[in-house]
Short mmCIF file of C-alpha atoms and ligand atoms in Angstrom, two decimals:
data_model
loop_
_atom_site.label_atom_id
_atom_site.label_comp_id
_atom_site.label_asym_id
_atom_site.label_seq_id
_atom_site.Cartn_x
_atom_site.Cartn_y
_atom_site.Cartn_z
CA UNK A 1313 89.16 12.69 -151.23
CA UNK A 1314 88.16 13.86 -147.92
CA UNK A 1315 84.59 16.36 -148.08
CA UNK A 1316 84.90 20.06 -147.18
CA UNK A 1317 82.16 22.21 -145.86
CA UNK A 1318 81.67 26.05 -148.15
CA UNK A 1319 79.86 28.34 -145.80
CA UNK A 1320 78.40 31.64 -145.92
CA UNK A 1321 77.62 34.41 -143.55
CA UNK A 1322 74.84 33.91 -142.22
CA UNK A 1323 71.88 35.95 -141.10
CA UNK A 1324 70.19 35.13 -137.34
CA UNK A 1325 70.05 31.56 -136.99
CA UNK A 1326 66.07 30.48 -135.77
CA UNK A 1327 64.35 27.04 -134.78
CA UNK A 1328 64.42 24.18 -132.82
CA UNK A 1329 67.02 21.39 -133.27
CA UNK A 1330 68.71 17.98 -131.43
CA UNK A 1331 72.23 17.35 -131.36
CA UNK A 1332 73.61 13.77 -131.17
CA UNK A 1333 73.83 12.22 -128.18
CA UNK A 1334 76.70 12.35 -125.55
CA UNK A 1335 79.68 10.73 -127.20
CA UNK A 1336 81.05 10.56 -123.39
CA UNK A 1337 77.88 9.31 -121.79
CA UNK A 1338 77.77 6.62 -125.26
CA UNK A 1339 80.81 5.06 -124.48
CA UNK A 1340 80.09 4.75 -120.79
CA UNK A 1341 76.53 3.54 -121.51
CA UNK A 1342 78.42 0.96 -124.01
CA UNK A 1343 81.19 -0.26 -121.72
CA UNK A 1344 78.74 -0.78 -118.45
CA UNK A 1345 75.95 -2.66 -121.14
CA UNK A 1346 78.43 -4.96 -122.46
CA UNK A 1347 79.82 -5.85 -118.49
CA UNK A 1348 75.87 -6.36 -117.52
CA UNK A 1349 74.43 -9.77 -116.97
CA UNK A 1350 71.75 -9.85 -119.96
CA UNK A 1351 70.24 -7.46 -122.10
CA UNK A 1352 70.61 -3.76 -121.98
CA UNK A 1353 68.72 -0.74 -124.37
CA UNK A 1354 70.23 2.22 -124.69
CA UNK A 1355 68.25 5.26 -126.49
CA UNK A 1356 69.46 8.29 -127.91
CA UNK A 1357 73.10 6.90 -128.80
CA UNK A 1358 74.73 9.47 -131.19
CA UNK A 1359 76.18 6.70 -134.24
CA UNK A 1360 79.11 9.06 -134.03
CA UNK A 1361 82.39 6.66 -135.18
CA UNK A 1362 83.99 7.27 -131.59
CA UNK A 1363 81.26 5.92 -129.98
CA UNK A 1364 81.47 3.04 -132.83
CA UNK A 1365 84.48 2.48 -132.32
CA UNK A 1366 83.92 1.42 -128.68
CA UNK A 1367 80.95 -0.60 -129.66
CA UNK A 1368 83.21 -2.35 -132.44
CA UNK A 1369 85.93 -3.30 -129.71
CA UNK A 1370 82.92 -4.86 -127.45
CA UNK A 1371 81.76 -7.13 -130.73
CA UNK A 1372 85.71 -8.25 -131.13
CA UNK A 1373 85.03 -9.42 -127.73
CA UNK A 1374 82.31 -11.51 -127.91
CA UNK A 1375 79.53 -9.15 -127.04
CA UNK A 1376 76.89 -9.12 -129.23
CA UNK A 1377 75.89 -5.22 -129.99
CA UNK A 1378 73.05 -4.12 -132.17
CA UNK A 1379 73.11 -1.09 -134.01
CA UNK A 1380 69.47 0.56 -134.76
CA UNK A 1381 69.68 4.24 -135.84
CA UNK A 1382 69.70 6.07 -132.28
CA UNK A 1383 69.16 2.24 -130.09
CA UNK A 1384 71.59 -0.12 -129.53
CA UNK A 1385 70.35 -2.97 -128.13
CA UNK A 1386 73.82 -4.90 -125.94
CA UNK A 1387 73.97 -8.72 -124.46
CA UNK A 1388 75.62 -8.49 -121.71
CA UNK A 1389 78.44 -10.62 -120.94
CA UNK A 1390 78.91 -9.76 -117.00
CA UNK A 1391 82.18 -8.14 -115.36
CA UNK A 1392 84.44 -12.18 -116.31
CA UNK A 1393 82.13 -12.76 -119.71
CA UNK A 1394 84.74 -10.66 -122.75
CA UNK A 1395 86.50 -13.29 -124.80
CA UNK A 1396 89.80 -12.62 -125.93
CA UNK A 1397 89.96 -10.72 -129.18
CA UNK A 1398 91.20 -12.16 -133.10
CA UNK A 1399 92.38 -9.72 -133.91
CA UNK A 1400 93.80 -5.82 -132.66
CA UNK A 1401 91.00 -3.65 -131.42
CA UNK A 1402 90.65 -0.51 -133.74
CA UNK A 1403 90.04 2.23 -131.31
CA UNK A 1404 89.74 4.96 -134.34
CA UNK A 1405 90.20 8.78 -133.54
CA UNK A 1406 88.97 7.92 -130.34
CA UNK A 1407 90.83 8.75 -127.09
CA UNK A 1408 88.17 8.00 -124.75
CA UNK A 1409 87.58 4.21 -126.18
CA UNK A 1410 91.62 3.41 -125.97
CA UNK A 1411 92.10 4.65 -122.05
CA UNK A 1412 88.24 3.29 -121.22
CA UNK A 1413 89.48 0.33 -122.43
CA UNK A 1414 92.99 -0.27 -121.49
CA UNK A 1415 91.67 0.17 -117.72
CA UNK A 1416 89.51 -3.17 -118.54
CA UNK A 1417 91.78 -5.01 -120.44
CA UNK A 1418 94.11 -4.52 -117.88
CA UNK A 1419 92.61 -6.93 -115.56
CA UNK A 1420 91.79 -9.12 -118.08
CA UNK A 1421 93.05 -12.71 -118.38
CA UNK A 1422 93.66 -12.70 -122.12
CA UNK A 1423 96.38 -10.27 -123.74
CA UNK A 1424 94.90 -7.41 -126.20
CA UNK A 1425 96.81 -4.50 -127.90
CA UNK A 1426 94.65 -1.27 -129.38
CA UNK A 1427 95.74 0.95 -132.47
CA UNK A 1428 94.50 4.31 -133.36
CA UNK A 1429 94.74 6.61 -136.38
CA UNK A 1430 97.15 9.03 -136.97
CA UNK A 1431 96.19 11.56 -134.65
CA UNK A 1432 95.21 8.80 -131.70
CA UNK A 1433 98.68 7.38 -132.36
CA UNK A 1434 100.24 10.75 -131.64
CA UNK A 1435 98.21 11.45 -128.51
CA UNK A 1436 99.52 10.75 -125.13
CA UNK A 1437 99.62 7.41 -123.26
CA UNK A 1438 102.09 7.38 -120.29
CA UNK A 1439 99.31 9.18 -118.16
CA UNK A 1440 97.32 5.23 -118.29
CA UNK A 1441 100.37 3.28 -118.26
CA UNK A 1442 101.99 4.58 -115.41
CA UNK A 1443 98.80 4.52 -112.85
CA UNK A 1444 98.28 0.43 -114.45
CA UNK A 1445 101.62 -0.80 -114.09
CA UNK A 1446 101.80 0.72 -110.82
CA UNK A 1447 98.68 -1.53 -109.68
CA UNK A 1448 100.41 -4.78 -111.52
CA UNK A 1449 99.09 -4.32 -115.04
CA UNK A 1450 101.38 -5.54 -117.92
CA UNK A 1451 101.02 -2.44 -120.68
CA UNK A 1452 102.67 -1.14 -122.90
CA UNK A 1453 102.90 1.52 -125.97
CA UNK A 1454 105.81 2.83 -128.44
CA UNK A 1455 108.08 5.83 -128.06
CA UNK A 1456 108.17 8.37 -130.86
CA UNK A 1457 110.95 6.03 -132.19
CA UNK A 1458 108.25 2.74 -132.47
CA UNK A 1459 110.85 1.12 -129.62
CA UNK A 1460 108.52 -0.52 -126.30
CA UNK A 1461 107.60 2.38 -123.76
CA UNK A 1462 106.43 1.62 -120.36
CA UNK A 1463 106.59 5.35 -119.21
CA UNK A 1464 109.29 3.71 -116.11
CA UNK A 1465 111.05 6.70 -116.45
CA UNK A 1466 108.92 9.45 -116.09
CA UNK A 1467 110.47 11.98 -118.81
CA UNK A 1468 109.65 9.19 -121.57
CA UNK A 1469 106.75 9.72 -123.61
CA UNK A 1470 104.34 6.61 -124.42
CA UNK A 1471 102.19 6.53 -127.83
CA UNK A 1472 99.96 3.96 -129.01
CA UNK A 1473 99.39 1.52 -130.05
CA UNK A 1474 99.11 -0.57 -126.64
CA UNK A 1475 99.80 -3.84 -125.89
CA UNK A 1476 98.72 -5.67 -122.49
CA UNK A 1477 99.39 -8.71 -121.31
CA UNK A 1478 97.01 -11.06 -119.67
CA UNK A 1479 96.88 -11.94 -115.71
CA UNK A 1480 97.72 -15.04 -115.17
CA UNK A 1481 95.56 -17.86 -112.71
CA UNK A 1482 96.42 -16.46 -109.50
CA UNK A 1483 97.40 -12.89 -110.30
CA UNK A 1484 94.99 -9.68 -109.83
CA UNK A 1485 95.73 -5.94 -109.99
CA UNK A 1486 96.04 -4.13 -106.75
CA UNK A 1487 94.96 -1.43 -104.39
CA UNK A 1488 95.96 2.08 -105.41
CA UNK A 1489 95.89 5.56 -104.07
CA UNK A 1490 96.96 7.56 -106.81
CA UNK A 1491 97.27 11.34 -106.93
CA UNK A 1492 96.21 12.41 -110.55
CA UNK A 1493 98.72 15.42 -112.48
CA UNK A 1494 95.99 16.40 -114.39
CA UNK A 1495 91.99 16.31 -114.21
CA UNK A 1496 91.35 13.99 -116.83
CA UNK A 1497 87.92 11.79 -116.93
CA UNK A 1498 89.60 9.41 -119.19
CA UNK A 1499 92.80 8.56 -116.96
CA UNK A 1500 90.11 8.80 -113.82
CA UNK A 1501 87.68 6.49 -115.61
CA UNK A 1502 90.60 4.14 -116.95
CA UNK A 1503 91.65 3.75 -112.64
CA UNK A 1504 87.80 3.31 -111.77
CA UNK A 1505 87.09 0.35 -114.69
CA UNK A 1506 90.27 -1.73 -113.65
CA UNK A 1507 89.23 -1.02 -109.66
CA UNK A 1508 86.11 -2.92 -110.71
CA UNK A 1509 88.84 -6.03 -110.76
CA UNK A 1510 91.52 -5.41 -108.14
CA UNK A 1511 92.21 -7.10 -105.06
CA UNK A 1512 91.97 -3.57 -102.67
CA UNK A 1513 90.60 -0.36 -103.00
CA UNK A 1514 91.24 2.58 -105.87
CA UNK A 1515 91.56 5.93 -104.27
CA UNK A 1516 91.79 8.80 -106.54
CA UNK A 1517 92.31 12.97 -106.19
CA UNK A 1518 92.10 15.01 -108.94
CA UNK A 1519 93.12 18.67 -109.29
CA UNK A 1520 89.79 19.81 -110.53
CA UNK A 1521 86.74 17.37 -110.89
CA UNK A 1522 86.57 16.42 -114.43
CA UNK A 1523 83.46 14.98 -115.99
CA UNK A 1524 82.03 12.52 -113.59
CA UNK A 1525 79.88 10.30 -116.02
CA UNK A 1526 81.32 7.20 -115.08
CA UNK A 1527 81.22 7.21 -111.02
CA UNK A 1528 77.54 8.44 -111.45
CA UNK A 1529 76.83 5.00 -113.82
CA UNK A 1530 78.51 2.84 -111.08
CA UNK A 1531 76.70 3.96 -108.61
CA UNK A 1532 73.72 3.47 -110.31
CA UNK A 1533 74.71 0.33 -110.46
CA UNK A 1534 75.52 -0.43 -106.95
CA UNK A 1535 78.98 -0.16 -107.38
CA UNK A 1536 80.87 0.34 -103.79
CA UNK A 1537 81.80 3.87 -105.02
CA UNK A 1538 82.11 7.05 -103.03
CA UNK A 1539 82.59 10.88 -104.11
CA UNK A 1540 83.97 13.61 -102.24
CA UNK A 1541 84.89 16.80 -104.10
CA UNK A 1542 87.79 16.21 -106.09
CA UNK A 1543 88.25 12.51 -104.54
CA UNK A 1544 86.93 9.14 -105.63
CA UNK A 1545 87.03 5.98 -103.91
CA UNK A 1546 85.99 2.45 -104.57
CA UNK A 1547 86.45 -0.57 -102.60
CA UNK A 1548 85.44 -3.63 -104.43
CA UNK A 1549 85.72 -6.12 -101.72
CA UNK A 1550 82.99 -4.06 -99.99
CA UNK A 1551 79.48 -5.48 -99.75
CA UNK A 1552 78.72 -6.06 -103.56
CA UNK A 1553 77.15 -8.63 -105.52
CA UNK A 1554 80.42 -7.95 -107.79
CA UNK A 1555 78.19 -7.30 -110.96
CA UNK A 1556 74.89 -6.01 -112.30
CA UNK A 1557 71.83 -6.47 -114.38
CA UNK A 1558 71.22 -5.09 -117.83
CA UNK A 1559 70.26 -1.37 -118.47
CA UNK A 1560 67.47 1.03 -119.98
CA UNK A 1561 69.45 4.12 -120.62
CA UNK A 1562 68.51 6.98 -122.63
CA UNK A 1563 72.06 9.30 -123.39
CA UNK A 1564 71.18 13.00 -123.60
CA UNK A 1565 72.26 15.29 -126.03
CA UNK A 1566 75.45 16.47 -126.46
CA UNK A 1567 76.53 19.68 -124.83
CA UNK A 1568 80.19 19.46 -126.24
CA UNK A 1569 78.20 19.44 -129.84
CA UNK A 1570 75.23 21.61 -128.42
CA UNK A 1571 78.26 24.15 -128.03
CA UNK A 1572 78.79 24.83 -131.76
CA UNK A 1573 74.89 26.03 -132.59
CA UNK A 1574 75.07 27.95 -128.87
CA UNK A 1575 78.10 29.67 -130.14
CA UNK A 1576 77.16 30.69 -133.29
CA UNK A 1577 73.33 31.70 -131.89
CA UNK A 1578 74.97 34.09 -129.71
CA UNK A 1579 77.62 35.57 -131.68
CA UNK A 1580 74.95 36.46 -134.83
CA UNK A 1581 72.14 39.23 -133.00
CA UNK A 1582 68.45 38.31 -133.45
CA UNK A 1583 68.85 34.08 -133.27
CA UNK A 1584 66.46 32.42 -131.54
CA UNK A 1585 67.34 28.35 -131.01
CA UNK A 1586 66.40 25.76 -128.95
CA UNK A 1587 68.47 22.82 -128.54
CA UNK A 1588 66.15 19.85 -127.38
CA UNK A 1589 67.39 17.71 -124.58
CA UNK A 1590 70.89 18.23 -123.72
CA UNK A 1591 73.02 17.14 -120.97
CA UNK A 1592 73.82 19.33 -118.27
CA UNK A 1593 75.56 17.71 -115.65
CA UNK A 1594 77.61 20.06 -113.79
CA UNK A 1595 80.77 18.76 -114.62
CA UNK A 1596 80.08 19.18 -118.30
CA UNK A 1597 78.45 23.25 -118.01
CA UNK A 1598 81.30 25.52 -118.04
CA UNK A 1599 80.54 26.80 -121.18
CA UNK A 1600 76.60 27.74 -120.03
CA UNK A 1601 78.87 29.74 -117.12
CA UNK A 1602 81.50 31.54 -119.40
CA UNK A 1603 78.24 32.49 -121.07
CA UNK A 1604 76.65 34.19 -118.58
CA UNK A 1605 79.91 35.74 -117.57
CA UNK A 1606 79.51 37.39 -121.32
CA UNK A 1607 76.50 38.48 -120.58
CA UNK A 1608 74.46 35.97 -122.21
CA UNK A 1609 72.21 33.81 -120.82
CA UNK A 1610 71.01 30.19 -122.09
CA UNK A 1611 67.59 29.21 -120.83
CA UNK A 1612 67.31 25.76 -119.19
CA UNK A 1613 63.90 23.95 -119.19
CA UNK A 1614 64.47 20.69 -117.14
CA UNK A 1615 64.09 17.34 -118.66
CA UNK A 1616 63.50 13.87 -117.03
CA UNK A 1617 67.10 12.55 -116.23
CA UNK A 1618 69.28 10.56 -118.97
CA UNK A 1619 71.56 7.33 -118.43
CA UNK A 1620 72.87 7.22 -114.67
CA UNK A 1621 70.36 10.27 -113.49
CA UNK A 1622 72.30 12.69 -116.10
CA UNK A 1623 70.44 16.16 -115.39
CA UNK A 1624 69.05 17.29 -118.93
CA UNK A 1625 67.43 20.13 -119.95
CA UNK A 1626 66.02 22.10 -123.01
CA UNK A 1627 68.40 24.95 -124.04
CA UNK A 1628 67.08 28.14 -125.39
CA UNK A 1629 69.22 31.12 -126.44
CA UNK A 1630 67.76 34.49 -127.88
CA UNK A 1631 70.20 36.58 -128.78
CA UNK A 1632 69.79 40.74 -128.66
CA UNK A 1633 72.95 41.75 -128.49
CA UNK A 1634 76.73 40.38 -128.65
CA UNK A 1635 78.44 38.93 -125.77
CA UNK A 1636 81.69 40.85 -123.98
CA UNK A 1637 84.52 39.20 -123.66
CA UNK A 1638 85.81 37.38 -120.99
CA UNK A 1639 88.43 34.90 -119.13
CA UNK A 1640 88.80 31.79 -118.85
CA UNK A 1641 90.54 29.27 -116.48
CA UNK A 1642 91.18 26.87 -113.60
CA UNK A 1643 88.14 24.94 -112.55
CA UNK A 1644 86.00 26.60 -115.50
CA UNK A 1645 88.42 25.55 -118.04
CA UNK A 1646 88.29 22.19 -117.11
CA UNK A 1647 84.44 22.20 -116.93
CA UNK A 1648 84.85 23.20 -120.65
CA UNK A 1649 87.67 21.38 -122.19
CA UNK A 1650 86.32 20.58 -124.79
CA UNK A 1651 84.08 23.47 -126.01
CA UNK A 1652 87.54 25.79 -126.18
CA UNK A 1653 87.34 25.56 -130.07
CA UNK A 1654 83.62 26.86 -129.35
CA UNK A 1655 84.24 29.40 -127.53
CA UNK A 1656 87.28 30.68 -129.42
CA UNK A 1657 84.60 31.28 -132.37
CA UNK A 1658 82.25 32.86 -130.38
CA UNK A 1659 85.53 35.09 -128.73
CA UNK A 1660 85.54 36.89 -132.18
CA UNK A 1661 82.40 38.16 -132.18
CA UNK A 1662 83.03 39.58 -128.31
CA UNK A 1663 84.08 42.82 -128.28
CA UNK A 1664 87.32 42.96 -126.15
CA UNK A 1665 90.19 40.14 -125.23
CA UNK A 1666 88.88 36.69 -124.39
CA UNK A 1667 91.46 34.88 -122.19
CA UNK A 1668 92.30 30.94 -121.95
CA UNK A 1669 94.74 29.92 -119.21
CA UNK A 1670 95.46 26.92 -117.46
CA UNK A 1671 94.59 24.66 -121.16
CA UNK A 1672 98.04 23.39 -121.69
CA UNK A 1673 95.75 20.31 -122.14
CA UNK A 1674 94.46 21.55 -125.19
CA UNK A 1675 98.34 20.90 -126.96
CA UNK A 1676 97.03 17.15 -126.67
CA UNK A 1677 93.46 16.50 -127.77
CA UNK A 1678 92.59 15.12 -131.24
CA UNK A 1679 95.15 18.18 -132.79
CA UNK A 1680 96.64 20.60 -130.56
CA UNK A 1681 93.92 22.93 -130.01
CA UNK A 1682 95.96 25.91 -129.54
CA UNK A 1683 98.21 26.08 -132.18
CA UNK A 1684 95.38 24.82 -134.90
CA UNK A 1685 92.48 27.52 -132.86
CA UNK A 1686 95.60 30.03 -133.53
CA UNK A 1687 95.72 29.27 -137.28
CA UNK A 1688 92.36 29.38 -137.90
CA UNK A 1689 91.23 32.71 -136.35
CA UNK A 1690 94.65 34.35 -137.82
CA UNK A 1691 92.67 32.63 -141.40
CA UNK A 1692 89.23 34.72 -140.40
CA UNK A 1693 91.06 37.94 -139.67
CA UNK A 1694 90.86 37.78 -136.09
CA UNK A 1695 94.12 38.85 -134.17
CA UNK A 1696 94.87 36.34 -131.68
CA UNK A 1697 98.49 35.32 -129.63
CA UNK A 1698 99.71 31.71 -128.92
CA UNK A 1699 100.40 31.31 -125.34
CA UNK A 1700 102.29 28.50 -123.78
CA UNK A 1701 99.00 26.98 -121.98
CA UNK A 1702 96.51 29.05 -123.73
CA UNK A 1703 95.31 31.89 -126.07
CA UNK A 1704 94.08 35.20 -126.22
CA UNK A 1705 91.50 36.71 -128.52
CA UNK A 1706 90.82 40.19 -129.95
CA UNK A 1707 87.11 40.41 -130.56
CA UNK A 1708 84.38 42.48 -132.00
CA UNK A 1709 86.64 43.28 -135.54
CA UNK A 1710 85.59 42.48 -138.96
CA UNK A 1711 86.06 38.89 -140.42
CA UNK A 1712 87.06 38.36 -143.93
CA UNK A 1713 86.27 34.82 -145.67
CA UNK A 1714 88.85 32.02 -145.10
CA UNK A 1715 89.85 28.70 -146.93
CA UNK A 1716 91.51 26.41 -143.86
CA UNK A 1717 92.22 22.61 -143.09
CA UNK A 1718 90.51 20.92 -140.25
CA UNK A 1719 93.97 19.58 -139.51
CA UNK A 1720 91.16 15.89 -138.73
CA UNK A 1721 90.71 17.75 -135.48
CA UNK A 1722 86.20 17.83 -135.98
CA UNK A 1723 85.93 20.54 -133.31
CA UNK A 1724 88.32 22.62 -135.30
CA UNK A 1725 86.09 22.33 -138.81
CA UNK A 1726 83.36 22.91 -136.56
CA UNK A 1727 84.68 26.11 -134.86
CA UNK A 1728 85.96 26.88 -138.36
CA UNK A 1729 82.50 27.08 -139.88
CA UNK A 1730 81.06 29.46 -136.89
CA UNK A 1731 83.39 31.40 -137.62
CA UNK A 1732 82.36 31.36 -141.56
CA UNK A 1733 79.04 32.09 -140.68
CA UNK A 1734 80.15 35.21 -138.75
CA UNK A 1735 81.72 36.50 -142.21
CA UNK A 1736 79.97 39.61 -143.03
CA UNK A 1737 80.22 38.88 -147.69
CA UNK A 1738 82.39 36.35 -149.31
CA UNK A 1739 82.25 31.98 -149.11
CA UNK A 1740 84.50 30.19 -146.67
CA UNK A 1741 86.04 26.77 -147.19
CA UNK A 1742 86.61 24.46 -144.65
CA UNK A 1743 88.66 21.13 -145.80
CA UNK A 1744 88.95 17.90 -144.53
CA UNK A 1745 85.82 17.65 -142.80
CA UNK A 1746 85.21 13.97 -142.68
CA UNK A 1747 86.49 14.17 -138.92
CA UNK A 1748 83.21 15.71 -138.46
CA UNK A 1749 81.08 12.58 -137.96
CA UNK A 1750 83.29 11.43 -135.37
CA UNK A 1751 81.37 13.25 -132.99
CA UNK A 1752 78.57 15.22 -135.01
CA UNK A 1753 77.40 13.22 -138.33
CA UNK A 1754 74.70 15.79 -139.28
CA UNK A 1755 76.60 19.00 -138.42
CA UNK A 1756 75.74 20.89 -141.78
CA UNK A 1757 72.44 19.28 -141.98
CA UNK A 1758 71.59 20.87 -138.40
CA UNK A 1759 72.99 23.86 -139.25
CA UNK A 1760 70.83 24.62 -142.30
CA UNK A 1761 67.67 23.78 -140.03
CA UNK A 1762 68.83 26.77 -138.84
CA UNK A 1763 68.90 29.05 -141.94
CA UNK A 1764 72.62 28.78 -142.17
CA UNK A 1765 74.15 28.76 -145.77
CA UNK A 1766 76.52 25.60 -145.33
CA UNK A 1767 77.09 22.89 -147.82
CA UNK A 1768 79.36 19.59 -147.54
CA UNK A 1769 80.66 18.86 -151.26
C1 S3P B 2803 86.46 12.63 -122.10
C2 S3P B 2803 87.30 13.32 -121.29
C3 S3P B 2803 88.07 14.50 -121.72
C4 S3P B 2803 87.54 15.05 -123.03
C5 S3P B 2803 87.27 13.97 -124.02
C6 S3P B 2803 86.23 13.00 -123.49
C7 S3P B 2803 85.76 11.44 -121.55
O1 S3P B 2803 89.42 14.12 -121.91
O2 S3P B 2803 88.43 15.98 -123.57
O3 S3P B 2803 86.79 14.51 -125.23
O4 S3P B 2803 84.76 10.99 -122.15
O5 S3P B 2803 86.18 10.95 -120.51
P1 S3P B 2803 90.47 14.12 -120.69
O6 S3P B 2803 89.99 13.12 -119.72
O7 S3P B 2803 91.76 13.72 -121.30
O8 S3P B 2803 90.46 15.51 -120.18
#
């Protein structure tokens, strides 16, 4: 039986924490150790099971990973080293790990195929496939009816699990200029990994700039890759050595977990956190800037620089009084994707209607976000309507204690348990909470650091 979390309200939250490190900036650190030539150390990894799960797919490939608490210590195999796999690769709950990967396998010379859990098997895949088979890459997934979907015609729909077939002698993915729909790190990062192996350049524009973790890693590495704005471009037949040596990396906190303890700090008066070491790269801050838009302010007290000169900083939040509410959309929205479930349980405690636009996205993360965020304030008492590509909150009212599902979705038991702790008498439950260590293995732990009344059972 799956754990649940029973929270309290809780008083002003007070002390000085870490979060687990970047699940994003894991995988990354993961994928460009096990393509190194020799040995790479990487600090601060999170042991979250996405990032696991990534590390597990690397092992099936011949690259020997070590797992030590927070170091993983990776022998490289270089950019031709991976050996084909036994068996499938397991990608878990984990989005990020099946499009990472399906961009490397892609350009492979040995055939692969990738499964996911239930909720990875229900998540979109057509927005990898097309881009790949449109450069020569020979994938494919499953339509809602389990028959082969290569996403030819553009109204079909393409699920997991995927199966690509390898390049032959002779064959090599090609050149592409490809204008992405949607900002998405994973589809952009997917186009970048199999660029590393094509015969011309990959030229990419995105609507907004998503998260930009993996063209700062490749050009720490000496990768021919250029930015501008909302375009990237890499040309590997440019001057390159066409590999690189091993790594010291050190992944910084968090933010997308960081967001949880933020939220709940500012929506209970009187806290007083600090979150040690947390990745700020500005890609990643929208939340810090819908929070300032509130009225709140998060201190920032610079740290040296994480994996691929990652800007990292202390956070410190003192909390007098509680934030107003406010909109959010466009560019912020995507500079915040993820910390929507976040922000929704801080939107209760904000007097006044908190607006998401523009986060049709959300329908297709690990649950869809705005139908489950929905549900679970409506749970808490807090009046709320479901819009197409977003939400809006009512804020400031009374909560009254809840007993909701997670749904698996782990930012949805999170949000779910700031909003518990918000609950002025009366014991929330929270079920299905084993999703939680995907991404934050000592959430309650951390939480009761910080004088909150939370128990897993
Ligand atoms: C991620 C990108 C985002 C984010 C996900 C992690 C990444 O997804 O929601 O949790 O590490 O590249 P999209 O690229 O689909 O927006």
């Amino acid at each position: 039986m799956s754990a649940k979390l029973v929270v309290r309200g809780s008083g002003p939250l007070r002390g000085r924490i870490q979060v687990p490190g970047d699940k994003s900036i894991g995988h990354r650190s993961l994928i460009f150790a096990a393509l190194a030539r020799g040995e790479s150390t990487i600090t601060g990894f999170s042991g979250g099971e996405d990032n696991l799960a990534t590390a597990g797919c690397f092992r099936a490939m011949g690259v020997p990973i070590e797992v030590d608490g927070e170091t993983v210590r990776v022998d490289g195999v270089g950019l031709r080293g991976l050996r084909m796999p036994r068996d499938v690769l397991d990608c878990g709950n984990s989005g990020t790990t099946m499009r990472l990967m399906a961009g490397l396998l892609s350009a492979q010379r040995f055939g692969s195929r990738m499964v996911g859990d239930a909720s990875l098997t229900r998540r979109p895949m057509g927005r990898i496939v097309r881009p790949l088979r449109a450069r020569g890459a020979f994938i494919a997934g499953l339509t809602a009816e389990g028959k082969q979907a290569t996403g030819e015609d553009p109204e079909q729909k393409v699920f997991p699990p995927l199966s690509i077939a390898p390049l032959v002698e002779g064959e090599q993915l090609a050149g592409i200029e490809y204008d992405m729909p949607v900002a998405s790190a994973q589809v952009k990062s997917c186009m970048l990994l199999s660029g590393l192996y094509a015969a011309g350049p990959t030229a990419l524009n995105e609507p907004h700039v998503s998260r930009d973790h993996t063209e700062r890693m490749m050009m720490e590495l000496g990768v021919p890759l250029q930015t501008m704005g909302t375009m990237v471009y890499l040309d590997p037949s440019a001057d390159w050595s066409g590999g690189w040596d091993g790594v010291e990396w050190r992944v910084p906190g968090d933010l997308s977990s960081a967001a949880f303890p933020l939220a709940a700090a500012l929506a209970l008066p009187g806290s007083r956190v600090i979150l040690e070491g947390v990745g700020v790269n500005p890609t990643r801050t929208g939340l810090l800037d819908h929070f300032r838009l509130m009225g709140a302010e998060v201190g920032q007290v610079p740290k040296p620089e994480g994996a691929g000169g990652e800007l990292t900083a202390d956070l410190e939040v003192h909390s007098s009084r509680k934030p107003r509410a406010s909109m959010i959309a466009g560019e912020l929205l995507v500079r915040m994707i993820d910390e929507i479930p976040a922000a929704c349980a801080l939107a209760a405690a904000a007097p006044g209607v908190t607006e998401i636009l523009d986060a049709a996205e959300l329908r297709v993360k690990e649950s869809d976000r705005i139908a489950e965020m929905a549900r679970v304030l409506t749970a808490f008492g807090v009046p709320n309507e479901e819009l197409e590509d977003g939400l809006r909150v009512h804020g400031g009212g009374e909560l009254k204690p809840a007993e909701v599902e997670s749904k698996g979705d782990h930012r949805i038991a999170m949000a779910a348990a700031v909003l518990a702790m918000q609950v002025g008498e009366g014991e929330s439950t929270i079920h299905d909470v084993d999703c939680v260590a995907t991404s934050f293995p000592n959430f309650a732990e951390t939480f009761r650091a910080l004088g909150a009344d939370i128990r897993e059972v």
